[in-house]
Amino acid sequence: MKLLVVSDLHSFQMPTKVMPSLVNFGDADRNGKSDPLLGLREMLSSGKVARPDILLCAGDIADKADPLALERAWTELSSIQKDFQIPHFVATCGNHDLDTRHKENKFDPRGFLRRLTPSFPLPEYQKNDVEHLKYWSNNFSIVEGDNWRVLTINSCAYHGYGDDSQPELTRGRISDITLDEIKEELQALGSDLRLKFNVCLVHHHLKEQHSDAYADESRMRGAENLLQLLARAEFGEWFVVHGHVHRGSLYCDGGNSGPIVLSCASFSVSLQGDPTNPGVNQFYLVEFDPPQGGRHRIKGAVHAWNWAASYGWDPAENKPGCLAGRAGFGFRGDLPSFAEKLAEKVNECGRLSWSDAVSQFTELKHFLPLDLENLVGELEADSAIVVSRQGQGIREIVKA
């Protein structure tokens, strides 16, 4: 199963002093080399990106709730689903998608989103369908297909609330009530949770990303409780997708049974307005391994593309703040023990190309980026083995 993931388009059309995004609906000369959204369409049309089973959008479709851009971007995303026969499309709300600046409505920041056609955030459902109504009333919804399940959460549900000293506009939140209701629905699914790929979609990030130049105050409150819930063995394995911080990474949170988390770089935000961000614009194709023995395990790879001005989308290079062209996930074993087995093979052969290593130790395909770096450290720790690199990848492992 494949997921095509985009997040944080920040598209705009209304005139503004600073260009917030590369998706500018006020530009009469939009094309696939200047506009990432049209560039994505070209990538799908050319076959450079395989047709996914589900299109996911992690929010912030427009910038500062620009109503014209929000409607047009939502229409274009929906047309991508239709034109390329992507079977399913699921989105969630970003803080920039809410009309908290009262451009369209003086009292209802959600009103414009709820009037969008097709229905937001679940275009396959009618506005009065239970799944759609639950997203807006209970702040989450669970939708399913033959072999997949998506829990989409509205982490912006309380924007516009809070007192002056603690305004909710500055952060995301998942409340205890919402968590309890999610828990009840998952418990009702029972053993069926292991028979489909489980994906959680939310806008706000789940762990703080402080630096000397950047004080992170906008993480989703209650994120640790959501991660603990999804890490429970009774609820199966989960893959979480979020946006908001515009920094791409892939990691596991919550112990050996914790969910795999994909933090998305922005699809098209102008990075000139984010001087502390070392990354680039990206989109992703998440590919899950086929189920084994009827059980749908969260194992596979994330393929990433970088945006280059005047060129378009290109397979990603390994740069700070974003993902490389391919990143695995799903290895749950003991890393030092695995390193010992791999070292024994290298010492026996004297030299092992990376392709041969992956062929003989298939678990390598599922190493997270950090785990792969730690594996190299383990192999080279006693100076008996040298890991040779080719670009950002590993070329071969050699006995010293």
mmCIF file of C-alpha atoms in Angstrom:
data_model
loop_
_atom_site.group_PDB
_atom_site.id
_atom_site.type_symbol
_atom_site.label_atom_id
_atom_site.label_comp_id
_atom_site.label_asym_id
_atom_site.label_seq_id
_atom_site.Cartn_x
_atom_site.Cartn_y
_atom_site.Cartn_z
ATOM 1 C CA MET A 1 0.000 0.000 0.000
ATOM 2 C CA LYS A 2 1.217 3.504 -0.871
ATOM 3 C CA LEU A 3 0.468 6.906 0.667
ATOM 4 C CA LEU A 4 1.162 10.167 -1.166
ATOM 5 C CA VAL A 5 1.763 12.770 1.551
ATOM 6 C CA VAL A 6 1.729 16.568 1.224
ATOM 7 C CA SER A 7 1.664 19.107 4.034
ATOM 8 C CA ASP A 8 1.812 22.842 4.635
ATOM 9 C CA LEU A 9 1.208 24.231 1.153
ATOM 10 C CA HIS A 10 0.518 27.746 2.554
ATOM 11 C CA SER A 11 -0.923 28.686 -0.837
ATOM 12 C CA PHE A 12 -2.145 32.245 -1.360
ATOM 13 C CA GLN A 13 -3.926 34.468 -3.847
ATOM 14 C CA MET A 14 -4.737 37.685 -2.017
ATOM 15 C CA PRO A 15 -1.974 40.317 -2.403
ATOM 16 C CA THR A 16 0.614 40.263 0.377
ATOM 17 C CA LYS A 17 3.861 42.105 1.123
ATOM 18 C CA VAL A 18 5.848 38.893 1.615
ATOM 19 C CA MET A 19 5.282 35.862 -0.635
ATOM 20 C CA PRO A 20 4.387 33.079 1.842
ATOM 21 C CA SER A 21 4.388 30.196 -0.614
ATOM 22 C CA LEU A 22 5.523 28.965 -4.013
ATOM 23 C CA VAL A 23 1.874 28.124 -4.794
ATOM 24 C CA ASN A 24 0.617 31.549 -5.835
ATOM 25 C CA PHE A 25 -2.832 31.530 -7.414
ATOM 26 C CA GLY A 26 -2.389 35.187 -8.281
ATOM 27 C CA ASP A 27 0.352 34.234 -10.757
ATOM 28 C CA ALA A 28 -1.055 33.948 -14.275
ATOM 29 C CA ASP A 29 2.065 32.056 -15.425
ATOM 30 C CA ARG A 30 1.973 29.125 -13.010
ATOM 31 C CA ASN A 31 3.746 26.057 -14.398
ATOM 32 C CA GLY A 32 5.357 22.819 -13.273
ATOM 33 C CA LYS A 33 8.808 24.397 -12.872
ATOM 34 C CA SER A 34 7.664 27.311 -10.733
ATOM 35 C CA ASP A 35 4.700 25.860 -8.828
ATOM 36 C CA PRO A 36 5.125 22.680 -6.713
ATOM 37 C CA LEU A 37 1.443 21.760 -6.988
ATOM 38 C CA LEU A 38 1.542 21.752 -10.780
ATOM 39 C CA GLY A 39 4.932 20.055 -10.536
ATOM 40 C CA LEU A 40 3.373 17.228 -8.520
ATOM 41 C CA ARG A 41 0.786 16.757 -11.228
ATOM 42 C CA GLU A 42 3.608 16.416 -13.785
ATOM 43 C CA MET A 43 5.402 13.863 -11.586
ATOM 44 C CA LEU A 44 2.282 11.698 -11.419
ATOM 45 C CA SER A 45 1.555 12.142 -15.128
ATOM 46 C CA SER A 46 5.072 11.081 -16.128
ATOM 47 C CA GLY A 47 5.042 8.032 -13.857
ATOM 48 C CA LYS A 48 8.049 9.299 -11.873
ATOM 49 C CA VAL A 49 5.833 8.951 -8.822
ATOM 50 C CA ALA A 50 3.843 5.725 -8.581
ATOM 51 C CA ARG A 51 0.084 6.050 -8.261
ATOM 52 C CA PRO A 52 -0.755 5.886 -4.544
ATOM 53 C CA ASP A 53 -3.694 4.219 -2.843
ATOM 54 C CA ILE A 54 -4.359 7.210 -0.587
ATOM 55 C CA LEU A 55 -3.602 10.935 -0.870
ATOM 56 C CA LEU A 56 -2.974 12.478 2.571
ATOM 57 C CA CYS A 57 -2.822 16.202 3.339
ATOM 58 C CA ALA A 58 -1.634 17.201 6.831
ATOM 59 C CA GLY A 59 -3.083 20.716 6.814
ATOM 60 C CA ASP A 60 -2.167 24.369 6.245
ATOM 61 C CA ILE A 61 -3.475 24.224 2.703
ATOM 62 C CA ALA A 62 -3.670 28.014 2.566
ATOM 63 C CA ASP A 63 -1.742 30.782 4.304
ATOM 64 C CA LYS A 64 -3.533 32.845 6.942
ATOM 65 C CA ALA A 65 -6.853 31.349 5.820
ATOM 66 C CA ASP A 66 -6.708 33.070 2.425
ATOM 67 C CA PRO A 67 -10.237 32.076 1.291
ATOM 68 C CA LEU A 68 -9.564 32.213 -2.445
ATOM 69 C CA ALA A 69 -6.389 30.159 -2.183
ATOM 70 C CA LEU A 70 -7.960 27.652 0.206
ATOM 71 C CA GLU A 71 -10.813 26.943 -2.174
ATOM 72 C CA ARG A 72 -8.563 26.694 -5.226
ATOM 73 C CA ALA A 73 -5.909 24.534 -3.549
ATOM 74 C CA TRP A 74 -8.540 22.171 -2.179
ATOM 75 C CA THR A 75 -10.087 21.963 -5.655
ATOM 76 C CA GLU A 76 -6.692 21.216 -7.233
ATOM 77 C CA LEU A 77 -5.835 18.532 -4.679
ATOM 78 C CA SER A 78 -9.238 16.949 -5.280
ATOM 79 C CA SER A 79 -8.697 17.077 -9.035
ATOM 80 C CA ILE A 80 -5.329 15.339 -8.619
ATOM 81 C CA GLN A 81 -7.131 12.537 -6.826
ATOM 82 C CA LYS A 82 -9.734 12.313 -9.580
ATOM 83 C CA ASP A 83 -7.477 12.765 -12.616
ATOM 84 C CA PHE A 84 -4.927 10.183 -11.492
ATOM 85 C CA GLN A 85 -7.548 7.794 -10.123
ATOM 86 C CA ILE A 86 -6.188 7.813 -6.591
ATOM 87 C CA PRO A 87 -8.769 5.716 -4.765
ATOM 88 C CA HIS A 88 -8.887 7.690 -1.509
ATOM 89 C CA PHE A 89 -8.170 11.173 -0.138
ATOM 90 C CA VAL A 90 -8.010 12.124 3.566
ATOM 91 C CA ALA A 91 -6.996 15.486 5.020
ATOM 92 C CA THR A 92 -6.918 17.300 8.342
ATOM 93 C CA CYS A 93 -7.174 20.907 9.410
ATOM 94 C CA GLY A 94 -4.134 23.157 9.889
ATOM 95 C CA ASN A 95 -4.045 26.324 11.980
ATOM 96 C CA HIS A 96 -3.678 28.448 8.824
ATOM 97 C CA ASP A 97 -6.850 26.886 7.399
ATOM 98 C CA LEU A 98 -9.046 28.342 10.162
ATOM 99 C CA ASP A 99 -10.529 31.799 9.706
ATOM 100 C CA THR A 100 -9.413 33.071 13.114
ATOM 101 C CA ARG A 101 -8.613 36.407 11.461
ATOM 102 C CA HIS A 102 -12.326 36.681 10.523
ATOM 103 C CA LYS A 103 -11.819 37.327 6.836
ATOM 104 C CA GLU A 104 -15.030 35.521 5.844
ATOM 105 C CA ASN A 105 -16.990 35.183 9.075
ATOM 106 C CA LYS A 106 -16.991 37.299 12.235
ATOM 107 C CA PHE A 107 -17.692 34.454 14.660
ATOM 108 C CA ASP A 108 -17.137 31.018 13.030
ATOM 109 C CA PRO A 109 -13.503 30.243 12.075
ATOM 110 C CA ARG A 110 -14.493 26.780 10.784
ATOM 111 C CA GLY A 111 -17.398 27.875 8.600
ATOM 112 C CA PHE A 112 -15.496 28.352 5.352
ATOM 113 C CA LEU A 113 -13.839 24.927 5.648
ATOM 114 C CA ARG A 114 -17.192 23.241 6.232
ATOM 115 C CA ARG A 115 -18.623 24.805 3.078
ATOM 116 C CA LEU A 116 -15.858 23.542 0.797
ATOM 117 C CA THR A 117 -16.743 21.204 -2.059
ATOM 118 C CA PRO A 118 -15.935 18.351 -2.044
ATOM 119 C CA SER A 119 -16.405 17.946 1.701
ATOM 120 C CA PHE A 120 -13.453 18.852 3.914
ATOM 121 C CA PRO A 121 -11.569 16.962 5.285
ATOM 122 C CA LEU A 122 -13.099 13.766 3.849
ATOM 123 C CA PRO A 123 -13.985 14.401 0.193
ATOM 124 C CA GLU A 124 -15.341 10.881 -0.304
ATOM 125 C CA TYR A 125 -18.100 11.549 2.235
ATOM 126 C CA GLN A 126 -21.114 13.833 2.161
ATOM 127 C CA LYS A 127 -21.309 16.703 4.628
ATOM 128 C CA ASN A 128 -24.023 14.962 6.638
ATOM 129 C CA ASP A 129 -22.282 11.568 6.807
ATOM 130 C CA VAL A 130 -21.359 10.391 10.294
ATOM 131 C CA GLU A 131 -17.620 10.216 9.541
ATOM 132 C CA HIS A 132 -17.621 13.820 8.385
ATOM 133 C CA LEU A 133 -19.748 15.130 11.252
ATOM 134 C CA LYS A 134 -17.639 13.348 13.863
ATOM 135 C CA TYR A 135 -14.500 15.142 12.707
ATOM 136 C CA TRP A 136 -16.112 18.491 13.471
ATOM 137 C CA SER A 137 -18.030 17.479 16.613
ATOM 138 C CA ASN A 138 -15.655 14.965 18.271
ATOM 139 C CA ASN A 139 -12.443 16.391 16.747
ATOM 140 C CA PHE A 140 -11.497 13.121 15.077
ATOM 141 C CA SER A 141 -12.804 10.560 12.637
ATOM 142 C CA ILE A 142 -11.804 7.025 11.677
ATOM 143 C CA VAL A 143 -12.243 6.044 8.027
ATOM 144 C CA GLU A 144 -11.388 2.656 6.526
ATOM 145 C CA GLY A 145 -10.800 0.780 3.297
ATOM 146 C CA ASP A 146 -10.208 -2.861 2.495
ATOM 147 C CA ASN A 147 -6.718 -2.991 4.001
ATOM 148 C CA TRP A 148 -6.217 0.420 5.636
ATOM 149 C CA ARG A 149 -7.540 2.627 8.403
ATOM 150 C CA VAL A 150 -6.920 6.370 8.913
ATOM 151 C CA LEU A 151 -7.505 8.148 12.196
ATOM 152 C CA THR A 152 -7.631 11.844 11.283
ATOM 153 C CA ILE A 153 -7.445 14.270 14.220
ATOM 154 C CA ASN A 154 -8.298 17.968 14.379
ATOM 155 C CA SER A 155 -5.482 19.368 16.521
ATOM 156 C CA CYS A 156 -6.784 22.902 15.817
ATOM 157 C CA ALA A 157 -10.169 22.231 17.412
ATOM 158 C CA TYR A 158 -9.692 24.791 20.190
ATOM 159 C CA HIS A 159 -8.235 27.648 18.143
ATOM 160 C CA GLY A 160 -10.049 30.826 19.078
ATOM 161 C CA TYR A 161 -10.561 29.640 22.670
ATOM 162 C CA GLY A 162 -8.400 30.102 25.768
ATOM 163 C CA ASP A 163 -7.800 33.215 27.845
ATOM 164 C CA ASP A 164 -5.527 36.101 26.915
ATOM 165 C CA SER A 165 -2.577 34.672 28.839
ATOM 166 C CA GLN A 166 -2.822 31.234 27.214
ATOM 167 C CA PRO A 167 -4.288 31.716 23.711
ATOM 168 C CA GLU A 168 -4.941 28.463 21.879
ATOM 169 C CA LEU A 169 -3.931 30.069 18.603
ATOM 170 C CA THR A 170 -0.274 29.462 19.447
ATOM 171 C CA ARG A 171 -0.485 25.681 19.747
ATOM 172 C CA GLY A 172 -2.313 22.476 18.892
ATOM 173 C CA ARG A 173 -4.210 20.320 21.365
ATOM 174 C CA ILE A 174 -5.840 16.934 21.759
ATOM 175 C CA SER A 175 -8.027 16.917 24.859
ATOM 176 C CA ASP A 176 -8.506 14.122 27.383
ATOM 177 C CA ILE A 177 -12.106 13.755 26.238
ATOM 178 C CA THR A 178 -11.025 13.282 22.637
ATOM 179 C CA LEU A 179 -8.377 10.746 23.682
ATOM 180 C CA ASP A 180 -10.940 8.797 25.701
ATOM 181 C CA GLU A 181 -13.301 8.675 22.725
ATOM 182 C CA ILE A 182 -10.506 7.524 20.396
ATOM 183 C CA LYS A 183 -9.597 4.816 22.906
ATOM 184 C CA GLU A 184 -13.202 3.602 23.043
ATOM 185 C CA GLU A 185 -13.454 3.384 19.250
ATOM 186 C CA LEU A 186 -10.161 1.510 18.980
ATOM 187 C CA GLN A 187 -11.209 -0.920 21.699
ATOM 188 C CA ALA A 188 -14.429 -1.578 19.798
ATOM 189 C CA LEU A 189 -12.389 -2.573 16.740
ATOM 190 C CA GLY A 190 -10.556 -5.224 18.777
ATOM 191 C CA SER A 191 -8.470 -7.752 16.862
ATOM 192 C CA ASP A 192 -9.394 -6.081 13.567
ATOM 193 C CA LEU A 193 -6.740 -3.449 14.368
ATOM 194 C CA ARG A 194 -4.045 -5.944 13.326
ATOM 195 C CA LEU A 195 -5.712 -6.761 10.010
ATOM 196 C CA LYS A 196 -5.233 -3.356 8.352
ATOM 197 C CA PHE A 197 -2.523 -0.712 8.012
ATOM 198 C CA ASN A 198 -3.208 1.854 10.763
ATOM 199 C CA VAL A 199 -2.381 5.490 9.948
ATOM 200 C CA CYS A 200 -2.891 8.546 12.176
ATOM 201 C CA LEU A 201 -3.044 11.968 10.482
ATOM 202 C CA VAL A 202 -2.704 15.186 12.501
ATOM 203 C CA HIS A 203 -1.419 18.683 11.766
ATOM 204 C CA HIS A 204 0.589 19.700 14.834
ATOM 205 C CA HIS A 205 3.869 18.050 15.737
ATOM 206 C CA LEU A 206 4.249 15.551 18.569
ATOM 207 C CA LYS A 207 7.590 16.449 20.111
ATOM 208 C CA GLU A 208 9.218 19.806 20.735
ATOM 209 C CA GLN A 209 11.958 20.937 18.373
ATOM 210 C CA HIS A 210 13.876 23.591 20.270
ATOM 211 C CA SER A 211 17.176 25.091 19.171
ATOM 212 C CA ASP A 212 19.222 28.086 20.270
ATOM 213 C CA ALA A 213 17.570 30.116 17.531
ATOM 214 C CA TYR A 214 14.059 28.665 17.797
ATOM 215 C CA ALA A 215 11.864 28.261 20.892
ATOM 216 C CA ASP A 216 9.154 25.736 20.065
ATOM 217 C CA GLU A 217 5.875 26.676 21.746
ATOM 218 C CA SER A 218 3.357 25.232 19.292
ATOM 219 C CA ARG A 219 3.581 21.457 19.830
ATOM 220 C CA MET A 220 0.255 19.688 20.246
ATOM 221 C CA ARG A 221 -0.686 19.558 23.927
ATOM 222 C CA GLY A 222 -1.581 15.992 24.831
ATOM 223 C CA ALA A 223 0.765 14.581 22.172
ATOM 224 C CA GLU A 224 2.542 12.333 24.665
ATOM 225 C CA ASN A 225 -0.810 10.823 25.684
ATOM 226 C CA LEU A 226 -1.723 10.126 22.056
ATOM 227 C CA LEU A 227 1.644 8.436 21.472
ATOM 228 C CA GLN A 228 1.219 6.302 24.590
ATOM 229 C CA LEU A 229 -2.240 5.274 23.407
ATOM 230 C CA LEU A 230 -1.047 4.258 19.943
ATOM 231 C CA ALA A 231 1.916 2.383 21.453
ATOM 232 C CA ARG A 232 -0.353 -0.051 23.285
ATOM 233 C CA ALA A 233 -0.022 -3.532 21.809
ATOM 234 C CA GLU A 234 -3.778 -4.101 21.917
ATOM 235 C CA PHE A 235 -4.234 -1.336 19.327
ATOM 236 C CA GLY A 236 -1.852 -2.799 16.764
ATOM 237 C CA GLU A 237 0.943 -0.910 14.998
ATOM 238 C CA TRP A 238 0.620 2.688 13.806
ATOM 239 C CA PHE A 239 2.198 5.113 11.341
ATOM 240 C CA VAL A 240 1.695 8.789 12.290
ATOM 241 C CA VAL A 241 1.898 11.686 9.818
ATOM 242 C CA HIS A 242 2.069 15.342 10.893
ATOM 243 C CA GLY A 243 3.142 18.711 9.537
ATOM 244 C CA HIS A 244 3.253 22.213 11.021
ATOM 245 C CA VAL A 245 6.984 22.595 11.834
ATOM 246 C CA HIS A 246 8.157 22.284 8.188
ATOM 247 C CA ARG A 247 10.990 19.945 9.183
ATOM 248 C CA GLY A 248 11.254 16.470 7.713
ATOM 249 C CA SER A 249 12.202 13.510 9.898
ATOM 250 C CA LEU A 250 11.253 9.890 10.493
ATOM 251 C CA TYR A 251 11.470 8.333 13.928
ATOM 252 C CA CYS A 252 9.926 5.879 16.391
ATOM 253 C CA ASP A 253 8.379 7.126 19.624
ATOM 254 C CA GLY A 254 7.127 5.135 22.594
ATOM 255 C CA GLY A 255 9.403 2.127 22.909
ATOM 256 C CA ASN A 256 9.604 -1.028 20.854
ATOM 257 C CA SER A 257 5.870 -0.997 20.084
ATOM 258 C CA GLY A 258 5.675 2.772 19.591
ATOM 259 C CA PRO A 259 4.341 4.324 16.391
ATOM 260 C CA ILE A 260 6.566 5.356 13.505
ATOM 261 C CA VAL A 261 6.273 9.139 13.048
ATOM 262 C CA LEU A 262 6.747 11.005 9.772
ATOM 263 C CA SER A 263 7.293 14.718 10.393
ATOM 264 C CA CYS A 264 6.707 16.444 7.054
ATOM 265 C CA ALA A 265 8.707 19.273 5.604
ATOM 266 C CA SER A 266 6.555 21.910 3.956
ATOM 267 C CA PHE A 267 5.369 21.135 0.441
ATOM 268 C CA SER A 268 5.667 24.707 -0.810
ATOM 269 C CA VAL A 269 6.120 27.338 1.925
ATOM 270 C CA SER A 270 8.597 30.096 1.116
ATOM 271 C CA LEU A 271 11.592 29.213 3.284
ATOM 272 C CA GLN A 272 12.686 32.861 3.234
ATOM 273 C CA GLY A 273 10.108 33.410 5.938
ATOM 274 C CA ASP A 274 11.580 30.653 8.124
ATOM 275 C CA PRO A 275 15.258 31.569 8.580
ATOM 276 C CA THR A 276 15.907 28.937 11.279
ATOM 277 C CA ASN A 277 14.753 26.080 9.043
ATOM 278 C CA PRO A 278 17.687 24.272 7.377
ATOM 279 C CA GLY A 279 15.448 22.088 5.221
ATOM 280 C CA VAL A 280 13.843 22.302 1.785
ATOM 281 C CA ASN A 281 10.364 21.759 0.360
ATOM 282 C CA GLN A 282 9.412 18.079 0.102
ATOM 283 C CA PHE A 283 6.622 15.603 -0.544
ATOM 284 C CA TYR A 284 6.605 11.880 0.227
ATOM 285 C CA LEU A 285 5.491 8.491 -0.997
ATOM 286 C CA VAL A 286 5.151 6.052 1.898
ATOM 287 C CA GLU A 287 5.236 2.407 0.841
ATOM 288 C CA PHE A 288 4.217 -0.334 3.260
ATOM 289 C CA ASP A 289 5.471 -3.889 2.864
ATOM 290 C CA PRO A 290 2.752 -6.435 2.009
ATOM 291 C CA PRO A 291 1.110 -8.131 5.013
ATOM 292 C CA GLN A 292 2.693 -11.329 6.289
ATOM 293 C CA GLY A 293 0.530 -14.119 7.596
ATOM 294 C CA GLY A 294 -2.526 -11.888 7.425
ATOM 295 C CA ARG A 295 -0.999 -9.298 9.763
ATOM 296 C CA HIS A 296 -0.409 -5.769 8.469
ATOM 297 C CA ARG A 297 2.925 -4.676 9.965
ATOM 298 C CA ILE A 298 4.205 -1.110 9.884
ATOM 299 C CA LYS A 299 7.301 -1.815 7.808
ATOM 300 C CA GLY A 300 8.466 -0.198 4.604
ATOM 301 C CA ALA A 301 10.089 2.934 3.232
ATOM 302 C CA VAL A 302 9.475 6.638 2.756
ATOM 303 C CA HIS A 303 10.565 8.070 -0.606
ATOM 304 C CA ALA A 304 11.133 11.837 -0.661
ATOM 305 C CA TRP A 305 11.436 14.489 -3.371
ATOM 306 C CA ASN A 306 13.002 17.951 -3.025
ATOM 307 C CA TRP A 307 11.853 21.083 -4.807
ATOM 308 C CA ALA A 308 14.464 23.021 -6.782
ATOM 309 C CA ALA A 309 13.659 26.480 -8.127
ATOM 310 C CA SER A 310 13.261 26.609 -11.940
ATOM 311 C CA TYR A 311 13.807 22.847 -12.112
ATOM 312 C CA GLY A 312 10.967 21.192 -10.234
ATOM 313 C CA TRP A 313 10.821 18.035 -8.149
ATOM 314 C CA ASP A 314 13.863 15.766 -7.888
ATOM 315 C CA PRO A 315 14.667 12.732 -5.686
ATOM 316 C CA ALA A 316 15.798 14.093 -2.341
ATOM 317 C CA GLU A 317 19.370 14.394 -1.160
ATOM 318 C CA ASN A 318 20.285 14.007 2.494
ATOM 319 C CA LYS A 319 20.219 17.527 3.938
ATOM 320 C CA PRO A 320 19.606 18.871 7.454
ATOM 321 C CA GLY A 321 15.946 19.353 8.300
ATOM 322 C CA CYS A 322 14.585 16.942 5.691
ATOM 323 C CA LEU A 323 14.569 13.308 4.611
ATOM 324 C CA ALA A 324 16.870 11.668 2.096
ATOM 325 C CA GLY A 325 15.523 10.036 -1.067
ATOM 326 C CA ARG A 326 14.749 6.800 0.751
ATOM 327 C CA ALA A 327 14.324 6.134 4.465
ATOM 328 C CA GLY A 328 13.294 2.783 5.905
ATOM 329 C CA PHE A 329 11.149 2.038 8.941
ATOM 330 C CA GLY A 330 9.989 -0.988 10.909
ATOM 331 C CA PHE A 331 13.180 -2.562 12.372
ATOM 332 C CA ARG A 332 12.408 -3.412 16.010
ATOM 333 C CA GLY A 333 15.389 -5.597 16.911
ATOM 334 C CA ASP A 334 18.472 -5.131 19.069
ATOM 335 C CA LEU A 335 20.902 -2.952 17.128
ATOM 336 C CA PRO A 336 24.219 -4.031 18.773
ATOM 337 C CA SER A 337 23.349 -7.703 18.293
ATOM 338 C CA PHE A 338 22.493 -7.072 14.662
ATOM 339 C CA ALA A 339 25.780 -5.179 14.184
ATOM 340 C CA GLU A 340 27.685 -8.183 15.553
ATOM 341 C CA LYS A 341 26.042 -10.524 13.032
ATOM 342 C CA LEU A 342 26.766 -8.151 10.160
ATOM 343 C CA ALA A 343 30.375 -7.687 11.316
ATOM 344 C CA GLU A 344 30.893 -11.459 11.402
ATOM 345 C CA LYS A 345 29.776 -11.684 7.785
ATOM 346 C CA VAL A 346 32.069 -8.828 6.738
ATOM 347 C CA ASN A 347 35.032 -10.413 8.530
ATOM 348 C CA GLU A 348 34.269 -13.698 6.799
ATOM 349 C CA CYS A 349 33.985 -12.164 3.308
ATOM 350 C CA GLY A 350 36.434 -9.310 3.711
ATOM 351 C CA ARG A 351 34.198 -6.982 1.740
ATOM 352 C CA LEU A 352 30.418 -6.669 1.418
ATOM 353 C CA SER A 353 28.689 -4.310 -0.988
ATOM 354 C CA TRP A 354 25.629 -2.548 0.368
ATOM 355 C CA SER A 355 23.331 -4.311 -2.097
ATOM 356 C CA ASP A 356 24.722 -7.683 -1.012
ATOM 357 C CA ALA A 357 24.349 -6.704 2.646
ATOM 358 C CA VAL A 358 20.679 -5.798 2.108
ATOM 359 C CA SER A 359 20.135 -9.027 0.165
ATOM 360 C CA GLN A 360 21.558 -11.152 2.986
ATOM 361 C CA PHE A 361 20.227 -9.051 5.878
ATOM 362 C CA THR A 362 16.828 -7.842 4.698
ATOM 363 C CA GLU A 363 16.202 -6.060 8.005
ATOM 364 C CA LEU A 364 18.494 -3.311 6.723
ATOM 365 C CA LYS A 365 15.670 -2.112 4.463
ATOM 366 C CA HIS A 366 13.683 -1.218 7.570
ATOM 367 C CA PHE A 367 16.297 0.727 9.534
ATOM 368 C CA LEU A 368 15.240 4.254 10.475
ATOM 369 C CA PRO A 369 17.740 6.968 9.435
ATOM 370 C CA LEU A 370 19.085 7.396 12.976
ATOM 371 C CA ASP A 371 19.322 3.632 13.503
ATOM 372 C CA LEU A 372 21.315 3.323 10.284
ATOM 373 C CA GLU A 373 23.776 5.967 11.477
ATOM 374 C CA ASN A 374 24.060 4.188 14.821
ATOM 375 C CA LEU A 375 24.687 0.903 13.002
ATOM 376 C CA VAL A 376 27.624 2.481 11.158
ATOM 377 C CA GLY A 377 28.951 3.695 14.493
ATOM 378 C CA GLU A 378 28.694 0.200 15.968
ATOM 379 C CA LEU A 379 30.488 -1.351 12.986
ATOM 380 C CA GLU A 380 33.337 1.145 13.047
ATOM 381 C CA ALA A 381 33.662 1.317 16.836
ATOM 382 C CA ASP A 382 36.731 -0.957 17.133
ATOM 383 C CA SER A 383 38.386 0.172 13.855
ATOM 384 C CA ALA A 384 38.217 -3.386 12.464
ATOM 385 C CA ILE A 385 35.605 -2.411 9.852
ATOM 386 C CA VAL A 386 35.363 0.589 7.548
ATOM 387 C CA VAL A 387 32.070 1.742 6.062
ATOM 388 C CA SER A 388 32.550 3.353 2.640
ATOM 389 C CA ARG A 389 29.987 5.888 1.501
ATOM 390 C CA GLN A 390 28.800 6.921 -1.941
ATOM 391 C CA GLY A 391 27.200 10.334 -1.768
ATOM 392 C CA GLN A 392 24.762 10.154 1.123
ATOM 393 C CA GLY A 393 24.369 6.363 0.933
ATOM 394 C CA ILE A 394 26.529 3.396 1.915
ATOM 395 C CA ARG A 395 28.572 1.814 -0.896
ATOM 396 C CA GLU A 396 30.272 -1.075 0.894
ATOM 397 C CA ILE A 397 31.439 -2.415 4.245
ATOM 398 C CA VAL A 398 35.082 -3.510 4.324
ATOM 399 C CA LYS A 399 37.285 -5.414 6.778
ATOM 400 C CA ALA A 400 40.105 -3.068 7.783
#
